[in-house]
CSV table of C-alpha atoms and ligand atoms in Angstrom, one decimal:
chain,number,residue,atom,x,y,z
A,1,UNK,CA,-20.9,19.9,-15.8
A,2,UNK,CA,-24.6,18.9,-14.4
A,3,UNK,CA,-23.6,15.3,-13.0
A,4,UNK,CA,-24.5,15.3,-9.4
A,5,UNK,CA,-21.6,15.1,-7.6
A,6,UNK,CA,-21.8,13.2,-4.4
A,7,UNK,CA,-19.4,13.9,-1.4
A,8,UNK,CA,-18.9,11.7,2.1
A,9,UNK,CA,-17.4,13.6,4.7
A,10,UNK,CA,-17.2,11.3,8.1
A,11,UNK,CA,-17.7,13.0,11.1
A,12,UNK,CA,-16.5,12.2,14.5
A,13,UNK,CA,-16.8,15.4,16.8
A,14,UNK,CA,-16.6,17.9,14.6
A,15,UNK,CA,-19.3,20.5,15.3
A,16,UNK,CA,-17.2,23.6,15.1
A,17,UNK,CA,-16.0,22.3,11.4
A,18,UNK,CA,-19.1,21.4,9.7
A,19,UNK,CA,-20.5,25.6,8.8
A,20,UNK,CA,-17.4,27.0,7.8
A,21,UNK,CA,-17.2,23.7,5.5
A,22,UNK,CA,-20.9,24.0,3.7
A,23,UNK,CA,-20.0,27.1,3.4
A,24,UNK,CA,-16.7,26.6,1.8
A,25,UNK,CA,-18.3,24.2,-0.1
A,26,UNK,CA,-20.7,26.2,-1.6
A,27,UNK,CA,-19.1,28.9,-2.7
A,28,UNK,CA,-16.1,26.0,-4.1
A,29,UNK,CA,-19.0,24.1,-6.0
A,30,UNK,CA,-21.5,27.2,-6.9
A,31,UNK,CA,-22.8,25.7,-10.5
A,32,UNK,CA,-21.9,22.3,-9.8
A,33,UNK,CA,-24.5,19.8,-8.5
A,34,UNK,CA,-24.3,18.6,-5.2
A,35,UNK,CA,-24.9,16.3,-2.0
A,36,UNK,CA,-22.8,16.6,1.2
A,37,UNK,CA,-23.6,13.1,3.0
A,38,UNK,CA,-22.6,13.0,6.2
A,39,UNK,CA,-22.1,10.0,8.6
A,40,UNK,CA,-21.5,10.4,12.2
A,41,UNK,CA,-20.6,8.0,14.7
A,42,UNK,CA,-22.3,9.2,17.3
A,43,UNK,CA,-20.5,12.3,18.1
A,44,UNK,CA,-20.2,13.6,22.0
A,45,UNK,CA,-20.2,17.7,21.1
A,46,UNK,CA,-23.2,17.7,18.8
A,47,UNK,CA,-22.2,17.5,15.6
A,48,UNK,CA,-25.1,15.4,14.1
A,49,UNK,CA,-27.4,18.2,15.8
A,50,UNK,CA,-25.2,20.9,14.0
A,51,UNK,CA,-25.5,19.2,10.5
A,52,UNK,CA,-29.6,18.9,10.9
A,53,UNK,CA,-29.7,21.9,11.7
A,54,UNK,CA,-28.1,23.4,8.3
A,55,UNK,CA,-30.3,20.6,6.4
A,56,UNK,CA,-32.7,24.0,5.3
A,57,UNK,CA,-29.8,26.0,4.0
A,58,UNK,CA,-27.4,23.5,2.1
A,59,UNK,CA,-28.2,20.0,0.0
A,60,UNK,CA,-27.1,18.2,2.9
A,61,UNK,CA,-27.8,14.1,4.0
A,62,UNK,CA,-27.2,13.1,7.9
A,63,UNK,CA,-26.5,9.3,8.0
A,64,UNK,CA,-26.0,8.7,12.1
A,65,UNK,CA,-24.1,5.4,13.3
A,66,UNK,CA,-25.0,4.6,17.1
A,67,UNK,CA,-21.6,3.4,17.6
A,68,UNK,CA,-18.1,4.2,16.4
A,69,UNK,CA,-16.6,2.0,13.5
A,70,UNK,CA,-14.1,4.1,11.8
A,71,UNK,CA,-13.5,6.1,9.1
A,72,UNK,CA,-13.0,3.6,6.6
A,73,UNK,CA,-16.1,1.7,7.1
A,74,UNK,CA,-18.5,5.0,7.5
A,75,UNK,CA,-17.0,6.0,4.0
A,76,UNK,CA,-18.2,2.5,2.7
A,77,UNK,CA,-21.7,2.6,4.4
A,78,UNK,CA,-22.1,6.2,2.4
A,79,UNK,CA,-21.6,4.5,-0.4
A,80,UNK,CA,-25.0,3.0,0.1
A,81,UNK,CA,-26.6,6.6,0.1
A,82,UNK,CA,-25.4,8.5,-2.9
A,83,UNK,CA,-27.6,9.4,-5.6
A,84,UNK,CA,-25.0,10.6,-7.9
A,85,UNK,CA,-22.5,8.9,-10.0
A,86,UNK,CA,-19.3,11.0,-9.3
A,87,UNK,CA,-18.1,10.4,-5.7
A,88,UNK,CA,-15.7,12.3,-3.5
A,89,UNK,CA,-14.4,11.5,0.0
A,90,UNK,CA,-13.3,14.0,2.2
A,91,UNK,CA,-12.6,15.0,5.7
A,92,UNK,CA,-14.6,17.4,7.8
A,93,UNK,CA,-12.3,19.1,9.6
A,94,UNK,CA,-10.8,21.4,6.7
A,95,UNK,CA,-7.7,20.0,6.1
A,96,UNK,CA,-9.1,18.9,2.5
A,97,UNK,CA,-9.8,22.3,1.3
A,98,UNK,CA,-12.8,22.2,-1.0
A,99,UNK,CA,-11.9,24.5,-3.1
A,100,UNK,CA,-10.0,22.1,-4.8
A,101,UNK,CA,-12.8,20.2,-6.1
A,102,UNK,CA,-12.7,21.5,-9.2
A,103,UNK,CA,-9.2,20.8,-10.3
A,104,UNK,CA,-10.2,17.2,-9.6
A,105,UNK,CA,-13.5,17.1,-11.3
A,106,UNK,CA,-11.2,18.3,-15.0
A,107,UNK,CA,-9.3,15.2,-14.0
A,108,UNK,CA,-12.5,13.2,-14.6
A,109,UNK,CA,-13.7,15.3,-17.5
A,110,UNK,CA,-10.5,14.2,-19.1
A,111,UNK,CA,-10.6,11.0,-18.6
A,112,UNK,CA,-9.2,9.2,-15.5
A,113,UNK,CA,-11.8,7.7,-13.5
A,114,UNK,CA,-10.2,7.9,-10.3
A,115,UNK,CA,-8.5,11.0,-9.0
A,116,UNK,CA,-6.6,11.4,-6.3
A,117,UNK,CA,-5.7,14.6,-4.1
A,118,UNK,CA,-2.1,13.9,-3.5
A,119,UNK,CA,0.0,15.9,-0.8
A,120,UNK,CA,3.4,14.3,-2.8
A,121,UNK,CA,2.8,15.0,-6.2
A,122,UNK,CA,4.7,18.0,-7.4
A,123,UNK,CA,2.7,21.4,-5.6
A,124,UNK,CA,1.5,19.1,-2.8
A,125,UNK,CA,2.6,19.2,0.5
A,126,UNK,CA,2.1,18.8,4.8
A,127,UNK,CA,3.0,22.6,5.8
A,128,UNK,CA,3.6,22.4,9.7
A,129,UNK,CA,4.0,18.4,9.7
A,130,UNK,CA,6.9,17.7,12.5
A,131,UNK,CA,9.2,15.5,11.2
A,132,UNK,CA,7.7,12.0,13.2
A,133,UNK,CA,4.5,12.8,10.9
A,134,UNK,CA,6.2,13.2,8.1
A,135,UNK,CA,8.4,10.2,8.6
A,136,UNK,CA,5.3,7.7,9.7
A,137,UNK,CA,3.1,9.2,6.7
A,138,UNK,CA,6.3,8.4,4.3
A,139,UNK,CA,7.2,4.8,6.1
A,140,UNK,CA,3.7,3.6,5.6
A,141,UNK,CA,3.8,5.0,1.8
A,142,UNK,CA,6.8,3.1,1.2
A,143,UNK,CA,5.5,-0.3,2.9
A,144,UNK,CA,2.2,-0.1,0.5
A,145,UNK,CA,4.4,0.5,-2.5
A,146,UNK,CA,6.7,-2.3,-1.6
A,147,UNK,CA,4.1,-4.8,-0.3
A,148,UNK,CA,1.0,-4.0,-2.8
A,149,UNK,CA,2.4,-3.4,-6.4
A,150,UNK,CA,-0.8,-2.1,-7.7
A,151,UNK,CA,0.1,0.8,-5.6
A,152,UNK,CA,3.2,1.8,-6.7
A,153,UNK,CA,2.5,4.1,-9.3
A,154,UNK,CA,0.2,6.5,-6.7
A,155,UNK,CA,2.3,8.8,-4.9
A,156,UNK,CA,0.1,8.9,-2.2
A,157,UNK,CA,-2.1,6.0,-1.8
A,158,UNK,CA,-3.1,6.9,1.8
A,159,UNK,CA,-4.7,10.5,1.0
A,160,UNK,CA,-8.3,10.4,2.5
A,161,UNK,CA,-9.3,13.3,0.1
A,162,UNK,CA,-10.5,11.7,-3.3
A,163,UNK,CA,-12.5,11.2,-6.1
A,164,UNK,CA,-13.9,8.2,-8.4
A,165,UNK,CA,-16.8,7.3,-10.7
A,166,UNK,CA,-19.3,4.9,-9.4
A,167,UNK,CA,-18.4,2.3,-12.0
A,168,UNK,CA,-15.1,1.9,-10.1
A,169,UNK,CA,-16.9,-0.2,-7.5
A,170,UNK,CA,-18.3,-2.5,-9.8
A,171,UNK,CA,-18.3,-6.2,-8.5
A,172,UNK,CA,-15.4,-5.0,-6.0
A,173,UNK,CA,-16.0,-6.2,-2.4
A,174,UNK,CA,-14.9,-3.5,-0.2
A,175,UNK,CA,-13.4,-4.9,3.7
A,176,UNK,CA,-12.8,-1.4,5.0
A,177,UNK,CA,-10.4,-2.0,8.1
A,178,UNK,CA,-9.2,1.4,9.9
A,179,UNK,CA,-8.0,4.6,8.3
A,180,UNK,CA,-7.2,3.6,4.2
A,181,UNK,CA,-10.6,3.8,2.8
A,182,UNK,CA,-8.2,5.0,-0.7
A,183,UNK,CA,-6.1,1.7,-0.2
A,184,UNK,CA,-8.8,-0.8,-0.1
A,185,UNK,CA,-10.9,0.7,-3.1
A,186,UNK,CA,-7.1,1.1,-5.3
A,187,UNK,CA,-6.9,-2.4,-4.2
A,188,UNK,CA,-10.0,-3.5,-4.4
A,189,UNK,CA,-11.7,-1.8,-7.0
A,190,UNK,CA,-11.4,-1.6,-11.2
A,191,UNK,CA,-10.1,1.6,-11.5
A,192,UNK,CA,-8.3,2.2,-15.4
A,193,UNK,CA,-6.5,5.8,-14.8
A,194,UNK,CA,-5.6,7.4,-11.7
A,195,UNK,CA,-4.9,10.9,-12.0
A,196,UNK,CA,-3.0,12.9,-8.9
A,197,UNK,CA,-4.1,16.3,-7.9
A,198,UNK,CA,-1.3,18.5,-5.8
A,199,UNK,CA,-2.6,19.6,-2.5
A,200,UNK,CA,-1.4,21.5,0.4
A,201,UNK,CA,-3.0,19.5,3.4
A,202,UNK,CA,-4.6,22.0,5.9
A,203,UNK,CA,-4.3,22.4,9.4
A,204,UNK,CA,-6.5,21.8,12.0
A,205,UNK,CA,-8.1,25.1,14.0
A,206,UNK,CA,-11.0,22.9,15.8
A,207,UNK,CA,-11.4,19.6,17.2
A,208,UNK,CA,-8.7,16.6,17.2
A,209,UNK,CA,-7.1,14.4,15.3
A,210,UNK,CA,-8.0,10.7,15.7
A,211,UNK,CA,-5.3,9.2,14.3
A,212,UNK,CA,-3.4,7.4,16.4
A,213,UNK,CA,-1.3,4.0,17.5
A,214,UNK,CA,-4.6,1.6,17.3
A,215,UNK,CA,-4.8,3.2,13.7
A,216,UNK,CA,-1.5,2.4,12.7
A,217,UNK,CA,-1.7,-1.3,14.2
A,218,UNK,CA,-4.8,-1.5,12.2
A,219,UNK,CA,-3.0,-0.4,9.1
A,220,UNK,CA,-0.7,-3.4,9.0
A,221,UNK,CA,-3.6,-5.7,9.4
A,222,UNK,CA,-5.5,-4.0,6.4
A,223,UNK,CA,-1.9,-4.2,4.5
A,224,UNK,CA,-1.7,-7.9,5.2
A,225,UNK,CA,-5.4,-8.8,4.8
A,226,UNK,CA,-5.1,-6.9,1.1
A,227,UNK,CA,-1.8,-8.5,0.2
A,228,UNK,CA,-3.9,-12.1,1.2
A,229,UNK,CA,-7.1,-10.3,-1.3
A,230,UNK,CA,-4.8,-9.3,-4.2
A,231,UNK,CA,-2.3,-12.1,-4.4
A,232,UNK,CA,0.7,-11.1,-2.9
A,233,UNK,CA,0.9,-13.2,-0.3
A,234,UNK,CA,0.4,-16.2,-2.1
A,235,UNK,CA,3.0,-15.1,-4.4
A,236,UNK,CA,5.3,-14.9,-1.3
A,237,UNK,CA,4.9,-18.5,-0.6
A,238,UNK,CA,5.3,-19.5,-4.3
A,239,UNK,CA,8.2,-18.0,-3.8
A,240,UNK,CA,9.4,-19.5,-0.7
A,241,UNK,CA,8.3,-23.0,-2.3
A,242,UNK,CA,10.7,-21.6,-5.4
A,243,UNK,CA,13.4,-21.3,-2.9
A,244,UNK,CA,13.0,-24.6,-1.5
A,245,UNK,CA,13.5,-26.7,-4.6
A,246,UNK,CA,16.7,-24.6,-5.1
A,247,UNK,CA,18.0,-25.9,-2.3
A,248,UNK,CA,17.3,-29.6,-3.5
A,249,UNK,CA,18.7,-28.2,-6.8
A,250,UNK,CA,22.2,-27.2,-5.0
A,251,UNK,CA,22.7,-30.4,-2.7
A,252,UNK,CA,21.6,-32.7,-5.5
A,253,UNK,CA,23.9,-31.3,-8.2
A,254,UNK,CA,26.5,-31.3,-5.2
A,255,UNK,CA,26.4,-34.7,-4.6
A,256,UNK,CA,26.1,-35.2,-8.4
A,257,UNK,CA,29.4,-33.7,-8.7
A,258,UNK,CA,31.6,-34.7,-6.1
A,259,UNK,CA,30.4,-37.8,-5.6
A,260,UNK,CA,30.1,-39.4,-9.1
A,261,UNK,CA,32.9,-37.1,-10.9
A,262,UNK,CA,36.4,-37.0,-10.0
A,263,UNK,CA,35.1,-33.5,-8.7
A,264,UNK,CA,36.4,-34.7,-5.0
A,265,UNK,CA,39.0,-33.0,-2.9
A,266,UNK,CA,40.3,-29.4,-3.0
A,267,UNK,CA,37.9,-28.9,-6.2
A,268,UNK,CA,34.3,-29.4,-4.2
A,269,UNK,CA,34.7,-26.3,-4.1
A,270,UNK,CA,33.7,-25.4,-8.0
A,271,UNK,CA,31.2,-27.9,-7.3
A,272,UNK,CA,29.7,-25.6,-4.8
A,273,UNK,CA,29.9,-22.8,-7.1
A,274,UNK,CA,28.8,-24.9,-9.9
A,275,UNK,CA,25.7,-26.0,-8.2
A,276,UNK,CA,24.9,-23.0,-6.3
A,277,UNK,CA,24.9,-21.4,-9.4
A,278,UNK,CA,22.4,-23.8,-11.3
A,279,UNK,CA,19.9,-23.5,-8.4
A,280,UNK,CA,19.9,-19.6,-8.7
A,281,UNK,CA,18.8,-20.1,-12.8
A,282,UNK,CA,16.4,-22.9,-12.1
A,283,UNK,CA,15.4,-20.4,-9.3
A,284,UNK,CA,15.2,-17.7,-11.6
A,285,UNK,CA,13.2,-19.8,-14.7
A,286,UNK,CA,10.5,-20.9,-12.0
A,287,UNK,CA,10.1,-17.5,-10.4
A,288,UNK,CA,9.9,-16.1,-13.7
A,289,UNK,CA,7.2,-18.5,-15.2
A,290,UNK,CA,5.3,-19.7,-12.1
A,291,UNK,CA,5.8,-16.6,-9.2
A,292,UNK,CA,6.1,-13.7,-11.3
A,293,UNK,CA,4.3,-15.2,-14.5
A,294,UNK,CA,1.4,-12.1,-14.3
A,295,UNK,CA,4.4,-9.8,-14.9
A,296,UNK,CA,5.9,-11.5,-17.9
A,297,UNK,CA,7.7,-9.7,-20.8
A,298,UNK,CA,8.4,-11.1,-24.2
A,299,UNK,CA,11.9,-11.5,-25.8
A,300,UNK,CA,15.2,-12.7,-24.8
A,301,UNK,CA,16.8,-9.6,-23.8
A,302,UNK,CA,14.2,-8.9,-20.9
A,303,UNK,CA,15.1,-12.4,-20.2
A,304,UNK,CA,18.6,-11.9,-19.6
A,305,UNK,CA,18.3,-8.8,-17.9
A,306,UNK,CA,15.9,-10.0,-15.8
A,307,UNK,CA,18.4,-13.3,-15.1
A,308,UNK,CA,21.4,-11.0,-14.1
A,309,UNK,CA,19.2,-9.3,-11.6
A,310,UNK,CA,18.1,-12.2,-10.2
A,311,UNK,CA,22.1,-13.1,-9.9
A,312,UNK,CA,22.8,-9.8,-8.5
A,313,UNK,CA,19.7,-9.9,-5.9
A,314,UNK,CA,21.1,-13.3,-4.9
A,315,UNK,CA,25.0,-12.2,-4.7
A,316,UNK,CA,23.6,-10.1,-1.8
A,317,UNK,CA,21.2,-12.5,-0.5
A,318,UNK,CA,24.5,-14.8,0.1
A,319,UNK,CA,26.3,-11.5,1.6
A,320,UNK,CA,23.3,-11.4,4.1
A,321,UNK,CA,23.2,-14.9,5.1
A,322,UNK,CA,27.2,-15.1,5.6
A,323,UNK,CA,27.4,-11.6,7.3
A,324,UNK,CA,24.2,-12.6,9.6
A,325,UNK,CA,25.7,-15.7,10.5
A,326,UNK,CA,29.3,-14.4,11.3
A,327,UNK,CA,27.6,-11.5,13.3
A,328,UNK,CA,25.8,-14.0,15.7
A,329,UNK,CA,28.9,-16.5,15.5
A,330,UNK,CA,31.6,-14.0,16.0
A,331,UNK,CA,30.0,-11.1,18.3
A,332,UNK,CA,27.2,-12.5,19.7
A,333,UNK,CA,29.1,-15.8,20.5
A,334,UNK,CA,26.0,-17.5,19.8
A,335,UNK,CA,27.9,-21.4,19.4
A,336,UNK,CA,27.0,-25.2,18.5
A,337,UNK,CA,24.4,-26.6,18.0
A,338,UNK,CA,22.8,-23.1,18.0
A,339,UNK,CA,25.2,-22.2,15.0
A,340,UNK,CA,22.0,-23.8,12.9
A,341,UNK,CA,19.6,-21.0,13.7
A,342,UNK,CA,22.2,-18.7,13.2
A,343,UNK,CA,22.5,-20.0,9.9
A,344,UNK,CA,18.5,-20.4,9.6
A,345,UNK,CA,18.3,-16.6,10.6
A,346,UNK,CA,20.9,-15.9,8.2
A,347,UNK,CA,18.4,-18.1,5.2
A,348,UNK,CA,15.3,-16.1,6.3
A,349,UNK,CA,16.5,-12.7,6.2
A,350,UNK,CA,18.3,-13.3,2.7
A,351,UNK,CA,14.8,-14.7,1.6
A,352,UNK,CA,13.1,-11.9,2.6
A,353,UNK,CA,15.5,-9.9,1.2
A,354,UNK,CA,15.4,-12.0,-2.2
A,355,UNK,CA,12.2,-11.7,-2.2
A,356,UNK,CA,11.0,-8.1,-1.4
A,357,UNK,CA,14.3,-6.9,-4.0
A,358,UNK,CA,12.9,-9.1,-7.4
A,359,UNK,CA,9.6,-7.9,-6.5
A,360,UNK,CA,10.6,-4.2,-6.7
A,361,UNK,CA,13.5,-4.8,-9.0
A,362,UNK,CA,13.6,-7.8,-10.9
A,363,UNK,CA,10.3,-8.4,-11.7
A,364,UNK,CA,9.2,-4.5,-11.8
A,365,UNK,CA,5.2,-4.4,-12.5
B,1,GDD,N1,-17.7,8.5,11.1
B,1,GDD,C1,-16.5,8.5,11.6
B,1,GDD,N2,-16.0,7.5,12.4
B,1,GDD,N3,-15.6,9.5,11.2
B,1,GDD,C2,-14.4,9.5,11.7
B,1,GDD,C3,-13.9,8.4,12.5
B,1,GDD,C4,-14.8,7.4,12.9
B,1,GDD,O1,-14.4,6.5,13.6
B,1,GDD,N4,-12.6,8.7,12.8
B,1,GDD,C5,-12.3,9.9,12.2
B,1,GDD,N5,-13.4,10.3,11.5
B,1,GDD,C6,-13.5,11.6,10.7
B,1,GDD,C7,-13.0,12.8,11.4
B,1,GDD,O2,-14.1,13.5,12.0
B,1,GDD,C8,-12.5,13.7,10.2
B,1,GDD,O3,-13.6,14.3,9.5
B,1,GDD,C9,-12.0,12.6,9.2
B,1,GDD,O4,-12.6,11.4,9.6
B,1,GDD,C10,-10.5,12.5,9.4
B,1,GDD,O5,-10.1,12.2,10.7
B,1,GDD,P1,-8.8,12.9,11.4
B,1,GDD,O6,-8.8,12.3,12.8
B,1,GDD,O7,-8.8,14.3,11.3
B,1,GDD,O8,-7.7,12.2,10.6
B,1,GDD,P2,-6.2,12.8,10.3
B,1,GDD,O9,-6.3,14.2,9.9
B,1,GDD,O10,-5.3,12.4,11.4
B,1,GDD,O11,-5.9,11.9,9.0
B,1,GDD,C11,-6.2,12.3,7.7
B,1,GDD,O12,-5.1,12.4,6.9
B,1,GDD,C12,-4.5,11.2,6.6
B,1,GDD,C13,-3.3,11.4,5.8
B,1,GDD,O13,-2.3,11.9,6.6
B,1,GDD,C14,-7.3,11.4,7.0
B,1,GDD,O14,-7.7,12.1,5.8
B,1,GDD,C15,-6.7,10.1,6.6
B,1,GDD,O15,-7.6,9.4,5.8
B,1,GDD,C16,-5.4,10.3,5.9
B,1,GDD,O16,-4.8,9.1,5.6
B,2,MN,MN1,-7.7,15.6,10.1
């Protein structure tokens, strides 16, 4: 293959790291075309001098930031220096190991156009990861999948260590916020196939991670502002809307019932259960046709099995909203008039509930 291959590597004080990686990367790509761009934020311990310096000996670009912006938004300002049409983003500090660069360039020679190094894909893996790492790197895994759909299919959507054709970026507007650089552009760009690579994800001999709590705040605020980008969060509040007019649905049919049948006494009863249960299937039509309608599938059986999940998500919806509210009546002795936000704190968490189990179940993309 004779496509130049374009890598970005952000720096941030790694000066020890950056021979041992040219030179890893040299002997890993010998026959391949290549450009190792890197972009420094201003590193303290010389690393910008350290990468000039090896300019002679290795195809190497210096882009040099004077202040620190993060990694995502140095990979996005490389962007705006490649000559090739193959890009790969990796760290400095060794923990990508370039040797695998190969395995993911036959991923694009067969087809995919975005290929990911995964550390959870069968082979992968975090040797020496204590168990809070391992933990944090899994929670926020499971919150992508759960809150950005388009994500569910990548094993490891937060892997900085990656590879994509150009064409990916197309028309996408990248917002590079924090750490996921691989989040925004799965979110963000036109990717067809993603193919996943198994890694083992090195550890670190020089320099220090930068990772920390500010990074993980600003992961939630990149999670919400791409749930606002691709959707989801207006599909949240068609939803909640949804669940609104099934409330008018249940006290209308109610009062329907009891008041202008002989429905009255002892029997309101069935017309609770009567009514509650029309405003779960107008609930369900609406979510299906209006919330959900990008996810639709043909025939009546999907239909119906798509109905008795909703039921079945709803059965423990109700579960949560009585258990909530007989755990903050009963134990917490929380008492009138505050037994309404009991009740309302009951509602809320069965919504969210409702909502975040037809997204994954129900509605499956
Ligand atoms: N230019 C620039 N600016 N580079 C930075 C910055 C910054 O603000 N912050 C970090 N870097 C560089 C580092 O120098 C290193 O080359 C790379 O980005 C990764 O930084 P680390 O601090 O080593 O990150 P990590 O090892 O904790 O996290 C890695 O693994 C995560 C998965 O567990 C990264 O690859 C993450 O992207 C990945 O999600
Ligand atoms: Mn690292």
């Amino acid at each position: 293959m004779n496509e130049l291959i374009s890598l970005i590597i952000p720096t941030h004080n790694e000066r020890d790291n950056i021979t041992p990686l040219l030179e890893r990367l040299e002997c890993a790509l010998s026959g391949y075309n290549y450009e190792a761009i890197f972009i420094d934020d201003n590193s303290a311990d010389g690393t910008a001098k350290m990468i000039a310096s090896l300019a002679s000996k290795y195809p190497v670009k210096l882009i040099v930031r004077k202040d620190k912006r993060g990694l995502a938004s140095a990979v996005v300002d490389g962007l705006s220096h490649i000559s090739g049409k193959i890009i790969t983003v990796m760290d400095a500090d060794l923990q990508h190991p370039p040797e695998i660069i190969p395995n993911l360039l036959k991923e694009i020679e067969a087809g995919a156009n975005t290929v990911i190094a995964s550390r959870y894909v069968k082979g992968g893996s975090c040797p020496g990861w204590r168990l809070s790492r391992k933990l944090n790197s899994r929670g926020a895994i499971f919150l992508a999948h759960l809150l950005l759909p388009a994500t569910r299919q990548i094993s490891d959507p937060m892997s900085g260590f990656f590879m994509f054709k150009k064409g990916v970026l197309t028309g996408a507007n990248l917002e590079p916020l924090g750490y996921k650089i691989l989040l925004e552009i799965l979110a963000a760009g036109n990717f067809k196939r993603v193919a996943e690579v198994p890694f083992a994800f090195g550890s670190r001999n020089d320099g220090k991670s930068k990772l920390n709590a500010g990074q993980q705040i600003a992961y939630l605020r990149h999670l919400f502002n791409l749930m606002k980008r691709t959707g989801e969060l207006t599909r949240f509040f068609k939803f909640a809307l949804v669940g609104a007019s099934g409330i008018g649905v249940n006290e209308g049919l109610y009062w329907l019932l009891t008041r202008l049948t002989s429905l009255v006494g002892s029997l309101d009863i069935w017309a609770v259960v009567i009514s509650t249960e029309t405003s779960v299937i107008t609930n369900f039509i609406l979510n299906n046709y209006f919330t959900f309608a990008d996810r639709s599938q043909p025939g009546l059986k999907s239909f119906l099995k798509r109905l008795l999940r909703f039921n079945l998500v709803s059965l423990v919806g109700i579960s949560i909203t009585v258990g909530m509210f007989y755990i903050l009546t009963r134990f917490f002795g929380v008492q009138e008039p505050y037994d309404l936000l009991a009740l309302l704190t009951g509602i809320t968490m069965a919504m969210l509930w409702n909502y975040l189990a037809n997204n994954w179940w129900t509605w499956k993309p």
